[in-house]
């Protein structure tokens, strides 16, 4: 009970000094694009609330950026719509026949509508991919010329050079024309299937997407048959690596989705950072941004290439703003004072809690803890349990885990699980409680395919049975062809798909 009293006291003290959170409070941040001018580095960043709507504009002092761990000086934070900048958009359309005639008619009309809504500084290009990759019109503000180019889009090709199309669109999007807007976007319309055997590889495209950081707004037009989920997984990965947004176009109007994309671009925040000696070395760097508002913190980290442009000679000699180098603004000073007060109270709470716990432990020594222990198989409040059954339920099955010695149940300390890929490669790990599977080197089972998320899924041993859970991966997890949304029981021999990669699991 002492622990409960301490927690209640801490909560009361923290609540007393919290700053009220208004509507549109910070929830997450997402870096869309980075561009280096001659005197600043500009990052276009989504700062969103829990409804994925734009959060309230943060104070400049609340946004902190880093390159390769080196802190940047934040110069300004401004909503993109208020910057007066234009946007250079590339429409990349699949003409392999994936889209039906009626869909293609709608696509053509929607691109023309987008062009008609362009602002004075906006530019638009149209590209297609099928048997070949073609640029129907380079970046232009001529609405009549754009309309004529769009009329040439047909869906009569037999092949789909998806990766080649993306590579050519990135080449166009990363050009350094001085008269083009710096904000670039690719709007991709396809079923996500690449059936062209030559040219640009899948891994090459993912590498280019990651380094260029030009967001791809992917509109998935679902194909039928077995290629449906593979196409979705590929397009999800394209979106994830680029920092864009994925849209499932099933039962969606393309004009509506275009409106969402257009508004999303305008709602992005343009954040300027100063950093003396940031070398435009055409090498890959890591950019991290941290936004802190009241008691909310959101972070994002991306890899990108710091590229030379026509505006600079290769190294940025950027001065620190005077108000940052000499004295803080009164706004920043007030904020620092609040932070100091909160930190002082927090330190006092921690010290009091530590002293109370120490006294409690000395008094109780080996006495049993007075709070109930939650059984391992009981669903907790922060865990997505299956909605229709408790953990360990049979789900109509009587077969448990066979450990190879005739025993079944949870008395054996661990189970060796092996994943065998379609190419014959195998990876194993022992599950005594839970293991993770993903692309990250921190996972217990590391799988390198680009459609697999960093931490993609987990395998859990509960009540003598193995369960597989998808950990909110970008491309999903399937067991025997079924997309799982809650922990699914496994049997040795099941086929499991992580992203678009198929494995047979045995144990």
XYZ file of C-alpha atoms in Angstrom:
507
model
C 0.000 0.000 0.000
C 2.993 2.297 0.539
C 3.772 2.062 -3.162
C 0.247 3.134 -4.036
C 0.396 6.134 -1.709
C 3.719 7.253 -3.165
C 2.369 7.005 -6.718
C -0.744 8.977 -5.752
C 1.392 11.699 -4.154
C 3.619 11.917 -7.215
C 0.612 12.133 -9.547
C -0.928 14.918 -7.478
C 2.282 16.977 -7.451
C 2.855 16.552 -11.167
C -0.761 17.454 -11.936
C -0.361 20.623 -9.889
C 2.423 21.955 -12.125
C 1.277 20.669 -15.517
C 0.449 23.209 -18.182
C -3.045 22.581 -19.608
C -3.093 20.782 -22.984
C -5.437 22.369 -25.463
C -7.203 20.824 -28.439
C -4.769 19.815 -31.144
C -2.101 18.762 -28.633
C 1.095 17.141 -29.863
C 0.983 13.397 -30.533
C 3.557 12.491 -33.204
C 5.943 14.031 -35.724
C 6.987 12.826 -39.160
C 9.759 14.217 -41.382
C 8.605 14.601 -44.974
C 11.584 16.182 -46.722
C 14.865 17.990 -46.071
C 16.450 20.644 -48.233
C 19.622 22.656 -47.684
C 19.650 26.267 -48.812
C 22.826 28.370 -48.765
C 22.211 29.645 -45.236
C 19.821 27.175 -43.583
C 18.671 23.569 -43.575
C 14.903 23.355 -43.971
C 12.939 20.318 -42.835
C 9.304 19.853 -43.790
C 7.740 18.126 -40.796
C 4.235 16.914 -39.969
C 3.379 17.652 -36.336
C 0.096 15.924 -35.572
C -2.396 15.346 -32.775
C -4.041 12.031 -31.864
C -6.524 12.382 -34.735
C -3.683 12.772 -37.281
C -4.716 16.401 -37.692
C -2.196 19.271 -37.491
C -1.220 19.927 -33.889
C -1.084 23.446 -32.516
C 1.943 25.320 -33.828
C 4.856 24.633 -31.467
C 7.138 27.303 -30.079
C 10.500 27.583 -31.787
C 12.280 26.510 -28.611
C 10.162 23.338 -28.532
C 11.629 21.959 -31.779
C 15.170 20.568 -31.659
C 17.052 19.039 -34.589
C 20.234 16.989 -34.836
C 22.517 15.869 -37.661
C 24.534 12.757 -36.786
C 24.027 13.619 -33.115
C 25.169 17.250 -33.449
C 22.541 19.686 -32.210
C 21.189 22.276 -34.645
C 19.938 25.764 -33.830
C 16.245 26.192 -34.626
C 15.703 29.473 -36.471
C 11.985 29.393 -37.254
C 8.844 27.251 -37.333
C 6.162 28.146 -39.875
C 3.179 26.373 -41.394
C 4.025 25.523 -45.007
C 0.897 27.262 -46.330
C 2.203 30.525 -44.822
C 5.701 30.350 -46.343
C 4.647 31.457 -49.826
C 6.570 28.551 -51.340
C 5.357 26.541 -54.277
C 5.281 22.754 -54.689
C 6.738 20.599 -57.473
C 4.572 17.485 -57.890
C 5.210 14.436 -60.070
C 2.288 12.224 -61.054
C 3.575 8.689 -61.719
C 0.895 6.505 -63.325
C 0.860 2.742 -63.958
C -0.199 2.132 -67.608
C 0.372 -1.631 -67.678
C -3.310 -2.432 -67.780
C -3.615 -2.768 -64.006
C -6.105 0.074 -64.011
C -9.424 -0.496 -65.767
C -10.628 1.887 -68.475
C -13.095 3.507 -66.066
C -10.368 3.975 -63.435
C -8.002 5.492 -65.992
C -10.669 7.965 -67.064
C -11.069 9.021 -63.433
C -7.291 9.310 -62.973
C -6.921 11.566 -66.006
C -9.749 13.825 -64.850
C -8.329 14.017 -61.310
C -4.858 15.054 -62.505
C -6.422 17.813 -64.616
C -8.383 19.019 -61.591
C -5.154 19.093 -59.567
C -3.460 21.115 -62.324
C -6.321 23.597 -62.464
C -5.917 24.201 -58.702
C -2.188 24.919 -58.937
C -0.924 28.154 -57.408
C 1.371 30.563 -59.220
C 4.609 29.037 -57.916
C 3.517 25.398 -58.255
C 4.865 23.087 -60.948
C 3.616 19.718 -62.170
C 5.155 16.832 -64.150
C 3.475 13.671 -65.482
C 5.222 10.313 -65.957
C 3.994 6.837 -66.854
C 5.479 3.362 -66.466
C 4.582 0.112 -68.204
C 6.657 -1.447 -70.971
C 8.798 1.707 -70.710
C 9.108 4.740 -68.448
C 8.025 7.957 -70.143
C 7.909 11.605 -69.120
C 4.800 13.003 -70.785
C 5.522 16.522 -69.532
C 8.394 17.929 -67.473
C 7.728 20.351 -64.611
C 5.369 22.967 -65.960
C 2.876 25.627 -64.914
C 1.139 25.586 -68.314
C -2.255 24.079 -67.528
C -3.216 23.576 -71.184
C 0.041 21.740 -71.897
C -0.467 19.585 -68.829
C -4.020 18.742 -69.908
C -2.789 17.715 -73.368
C -0.115 15.498 -71.831
C -2.625 13.855 -69.494
C -4.863 12.985 -72.463
C -2.029 10.757 -73.740
C -2.220 8.437 -70.725
C -3.531 5.015 -71.772
C -3.518 1.621 -70.086
C -2.429 -0.607 -72.976
C 1.054 -1.815 -71.902
C 1.825 -5.416 -70.960
C 4.668 -5.027 -68.438
C 5.034 -3.057 -65.216
C 8.368 -1.328 -64.633
C 7.388 -0.108 -61.186
C 10.943 0.186 -59.829
C 12.196 1.815 -63.024
C 9.353 4.324 -62.874
C 10.088 5.251 -59.258
C 13.824 5.603 -59.999
C 13.156 7.965 -62.921
C 10.661 9.975 -60.876
C 13.257 10.367 -58.097
C 15.801 11.535 -60.650
C 13.348 14.194 -61.798
C 12.390 15.118 -58.237
C 15.969 15.659 -57.081
C 17.014 17.975 -59.922
C 18.517 21.252 -58.748
C 16.789 23.652 -61.176
C 16.932 27.068 -59.554
C 13.427 28.013 -60.736
C 11.743 24.943 -59.248
C 10.093 24.892 -55.805
C 12.206 23.096 -53.228
C 9.260 21.070 -51.899
C 8.939 17.961 -54.085
C 6.400 15.110 -53.979
C 5.641 11.990 -56.014
C 2.027 10.845 -56.389
C 2.113 7.166 -57.401
C -0.923 5.318 -58.779
C -0.503 1.530 -59.200
C -1.369 -1.945 -57.931
C 2.155 -2.174 -56.509
C 3.296 -5.102 -58.664
C 6.641 -5.028 -60.525
C 6.713 -7.759 -63.196
C 9.712 -6.416 -65.141
C 12.749 -8.647 -64.657
C 15.513 -6.229 -65.638
C 16.526 -2.691 -64.841
C 16.430 -1.205 -61.352
C 16.268 -3.678 -58.464
C 13.931 -3.516 -55.482
C 16.784 -2.871 -53.024
C 18.231 -0.110 -55.230
C 14.892 1.689 -55.222
C 14.527 1.443 -51.446
C 18.052 2.817 -51.014
C 17.295 5.733 -53.352
C 14.014 6.471 -51.602
C 15.690 6.549 -48.212
C 18.600 8.774 -49.242
C 16.612 11.270 -51.332
C 13.748 11.605 -48.845
C 11.228 12.724 -51.466
C 7.848 11.614 -50.067
C 5.815 9.210 -52.189
C 2.056 9.433 -51.738
C 1.098 5.915 -52.830
C -2.395 5.171 -54.094
C -2.906 1.412 -54.211
C -5.369 0.162 -56.829
C -5.799 -3.462 -55.662
C -5.174 -6.235 -58.172
C -6.867 -9.615 -57.917
C -5.534 -13.065 -57.118
C -2.399 -14.022 -55.245
C -0.462 -10.879 -56.232
C -2.846 -8.616 -54.315
C -1.125 -8.701 -50.911
C 2.369 -8.745 -52.421
C 1.533 -5.552 -54.313
C 0.195 -3.948 -51.167
C 3.321 -4.912 -49.208
C 5.625 -3.518 -51.901
C 3.748 -0.235 -52.061
C 3.710 0.019 -48.276
C 7.509 -0.329 -48.256
C 7.903 2.298 -50.972
C 5.832 4.641 -48.829
C 7.673 3.834 -45.607
C 11.166 4.315 -47.063
C 10.220 7.631 -48.691
C 8.445 9.176 -45.705
C 5.185 9.427 -47.621
C 1.623 8.212 -47.037
C -0.120 5.026 -48.214
C -3.749 5.091 -49.410
C -5.833 1.974 -50.070
C -8.042 3.135 -52.936
C -10.665 0.427 -52.411
C -14.000 2.279 -52.362
C -12.228 5.662 -52.309
C -12.716 8.530 -54.724
C -9.405 9.671 -56.207
C -10.405 13.351 -56.104
C -11.063 13.001 -52.377
C -7.663 11.402 -51.804
C -5.983 14.136 -53.859
C -7.671 16.731 -51.638
C -6.293 14.933 -48.559
C -2.792 14.922 -50.027
C -2.930 18.560 -51.051
C -4.127 19.609 -47.595
C -1.509 17.424 -45.909
C 1.246 19.175 -47.857
C -0.038 22.617 -46.874
C -0.389 21.615 -43.202
C 3.261 20.557 -42.929
C 5.534 22.797 -40.847
C 8.640 24.287 -42.451
C 11.326 24.291 -39.762
C 14.598 26.119 -40.442
C 17.801 25.037 -38.703
C 21.189 26.771 -38.594
C 24.349 24.701 -38.365
C 27.843 26.033 -38.984
C 29.921 23.764 -41.187
C 27.294 21.285 -42.393
C 29.130 19.758 -45.320
C 27.152 19.020 -48.480
C 29.240 15.931 -49.110
C 26.671 13.837 -50.991
C 26.970 11.280 -48.186
C 24.245 9.747 -46.037
C 23.494 11.436 -42.720
C 20.990 10.911 -39.915
C 18.563 13.706 -39.114
C 16.596 13.557 -35.882
C 13.900 15.964 -34.750
C 12.404 16.206 -31.267
C 9.266 18.216 -30.500
C 8.358 18.815 -26.845
C 5.177 20.590 -25.836
C 4.046 20.608 -22.202
C 4.100 16.951 -21.098
C 4.110 15.586 -24.667
C 7.211 14.555 -26.632
C 7.381 13.296 -30.230
C 10.486 12.248 -32.148
C 11.397 11.147 -35.654
C 14.666 10.027 -37.222
C 15.466 9.664 -40.935
C 18.460 8.946 -43.137
C 19.102 11.347 -46.006
C 21.844 12.549 -48.336
C 23.144 16.084 -47.828
C 23.399 17.075 -51.490
C 25.074 19.973 -53.256
C 22.797 22.373 -55.115
C 23.245 25.346 -57.427
C 22.778 27.648 -54.432
C 25.950 26.764 -52.550
C 29.526 25.676 -53.046
C 29.481 22.652 -50.796
C 29.788 23.843 -47.201
C 27.279 25.874 -45.230
C 28.821 28.630 -43.100
C 25.782 29.467 -41.057
C 25.754 32.025 -38.258
C 23.871 31.321 -35.043
C 20.961 33.791 -34.633
C 21.837 36.637 -32.268
C 18.979 35.968 -29.846
C 20.228 32.399 -29.413
C 23.972 33.133 -29.139
C 23.753 36.041 -26.693
C 20.595 35.829 -24.600
C 17.406 33.834 -24.632
C 14.113 35.483 -25.507
C 11.711 36.234 -22.667
C 9.447 33.491 -24.003
C 12.265 30.948 -23.798
C 13.257 32.287 -20.375
C 9.754 31.784 -19.003
C 9.699 28.278 -20.392
C 13.065 27.455 -18.825
C 11.826 28.735 -15.458
C 8.791 26.434 -15.680
C 11.037 23.511 -16.554
C 13.331 24.281 -13.581
C 10.344 24.413 -11.193
C 8.945 21.153 -12.534
C 12.371 19.503 -12.382
C 12.826 20.615 -8.768
C 9.465 19.234 -7.704
C 10.086 16.013 -9.633
C 13.462 15.584 -7.928
C 11.827 16.057 -4.521
C 9.136 13.497 -5.365
C 11.751 10.975 -6.497
C 13.840 11.497 -3.353
C 10.800 11.110 -1.085
C 9.669 8.008 -2.952
C 13.116 6.444 -2.720
C 13.319 7.080 1.026
C 9.826 5.684 1.630
C 10.501 2.569 -0.434
C 13.788 1.964 1.399
C 12.039 2.185 4.790
C 9.256 -0.060 3.566
C 11.675 -2.724 2.313
C 13.648 -2.671 5.561
C 10.439 -3.168 7.535
C 8.942 -5.896 5.415
C 12.153 -7.684 4.382
C 10.958 -11.072 3.190
C 7.237 -10.531 3.701
C 5.022 -11.276 0.714
C 4.022 -8.329 -1.443
C 0.505 -7.152 -0.604
C -0.698 -6.573 -4.185
C -2.052 -9.435 -6.308
C 0.176 -10.860 -9.037
C -1.411 -10.887 -12.480
C -1.174 -14.363 -14.063
C 1.058 -14.505 -17.127
C -1.794 -15.444 -19.422
C -4.107 -12.657 -18.263
C -4.645 -9.814 -20.759
C -3.252 -6.494 -19.563
C -4.626 -3.036 -20.284
C -1.850 -2.101 -22.711
C -1.865 -5.327 -24.687
C -4.107 -6.109 -27.643
C -5.582 -9.415 -26.545
C -7.771 -11.431 -28.919
C -11.227 -9.916 -28.628
C -13.109 -13.214 -28.626
C -11.094 -15.385 -26.256
C -8.594 -15.309 -23.377
C -4.954 -16.189 -23.933
C -4.361 -19.909 -23.997
C -7.894 -20.786 -25.116
C -8.159 -23.823 -27.369
C -10.014 -22.010 -30.151
C -11.500 -25.402 -31.038
C -8.095 -27.148 -31.134
C -6.774 -29.853 -28.835
C -3.253 -30.037 -30.226
C -0.615 -28.347 -28.049
C 3.125 -28.010 -28.585
C 4.975 -31.272 -29.067
C 8.442 -30.854 -27.574
C 9.799 -34.021 -29.162
C 9.776 -36.030 -25.953
C 6.091 -36.836 -25.797
C 5.271 -34.024 -23.374
C 2.885 -31.160 -23.933
C 2.252 -28.052 -21.865
C 4.172 -25.172 -20.316
C 6.495 -27.099 -18.003
C 9.324 -27.172 -20.581
C 11.483 -24.009 -20.230
C 11.792 -23.188 -23.917
C 10.864 -24.133 -27.488
C 13.247 -23.940 -30.442
C 11.507 -22.207 -33.341
C 12.896 -22.332 -36.897
C 11.875 -20.149 -39.840
C 12.701 -21.652 -43.250
C 12.492 -19.263 -46.218
C 11.284 -20.216 -49.689
C 14.940 -20.171 -50.833
C 15.872 -22.749 -48.192
C 17.642 -20.507 -45.686
C 16.794 -21.086 -42.039
C 16.983 -19.047 -38.833
C 16.236 -20.321 -35.334
C 15.726 -19.022 -31.810
C 14.572 -20.474 -28.504
C 11.310 -19.065 -27.124
C 11.122 -19.228 -23.360
C 8.863 -16.187 -23.005
C 8.845 -13.996 -26.100
C 11.166 -13.296 -29.048
C 11.031 -10.564 -31.681
C 11.316 -10.932 -35.451
C 12.286 -8.112 -37.809
C 14.881 -6.278 -39.852
C 16.521 -4.566 -36.858
C 19.754 -6.052 -35.522
C 18.183 -5.802 -32.050
C 15.611 -8.499 -32.909
C 16.077 -12.089 -31.762
C 15.498 -13.311 -35.328
C 16.860 -10.878 -37.922
C 15.316 -11.037 -41.409
C 16.812 -8.662 -43.971
C 14.059 -8.283 -46.589
C 13.110 -4.614 -47.176
C 9.355 -5.265 -46.863
C 9.890 -6.447 -43.272
C 9.669 -3.755 -40.587
C 12.421 -3.074 -38.057
C 10.529 -4.873 -35.303
C 7.888 -6.708 -37.294
C 6.374 -9.385 -35.040
C 6.831 -11.426 -31.883
C 6.523 -15.128 -31.092
C 5.209 -15.813 -27.569
C 5.030 -18.944 -25.443
C 1.842 -18.932 -23.380
C 0.315 -21.891 -21.522
C 2.456 -24.295 -23.503
C 1.459 -22.923 -26.885
C 3.110 -20.593 -29.363
C 1.407 -17.438 -30.571
C 2.446 -14.982 -33.282
C 1.635 -11.282 -32.913
C 2.113 -8.536 -35.498
C 3.749 -5.478 -33.885
C 2.015 -2.812 -35.995
C 4.299 -3.555 -38.964
C 3.970 -1.510 -42.139
C 3.153 -4.486 -44.363
C 1.383 -6.882 -42.040
C 1.802 -10.529 -41.050
C -0.118 -13.492 -42.481
C -0.532 -17.026 -41.088
C -1.604 -19.590 -43.690
C -2.786 -16.755 -45.937
C -4.790 -14.951 -43.240
C -3.832 -11.439 -42.157
C -3.579 -11.423 -38.355
C -4.744 -8.502 -36.229
C -4.368 -10.192 -32.833
C -2.113 -12.962 -31.451
C -2.623 -16.114 -33.552
C -1.854 -19.632 -32.366
C 0.859 -21.417 -34.346
C 1.233 -25.035 -35.331
C 4.469 -26.529 -36.585
C 4.417 -26.405 -40.392
C 2.357 -23.213 -40.677
C 3.189 -20.818 -43.521
C 3.949 -17.325 -42.243
C 4.417 -14.199 -44.374
C 6.216 -11.159 -42.952
C 5.647 -8.273 -45.381
C 6.006 -10.120 -48.679
C 8.493 -12.776 -47.495
C 7.209 -16.317 -46.950
C 8.553 -18.707 -44.295
C 7.576 -22.123 -42.987
C 7.719 -22.243 -39.196
C 8.645 -25.426 -37.381
C 9.126 -26.267 -33.703
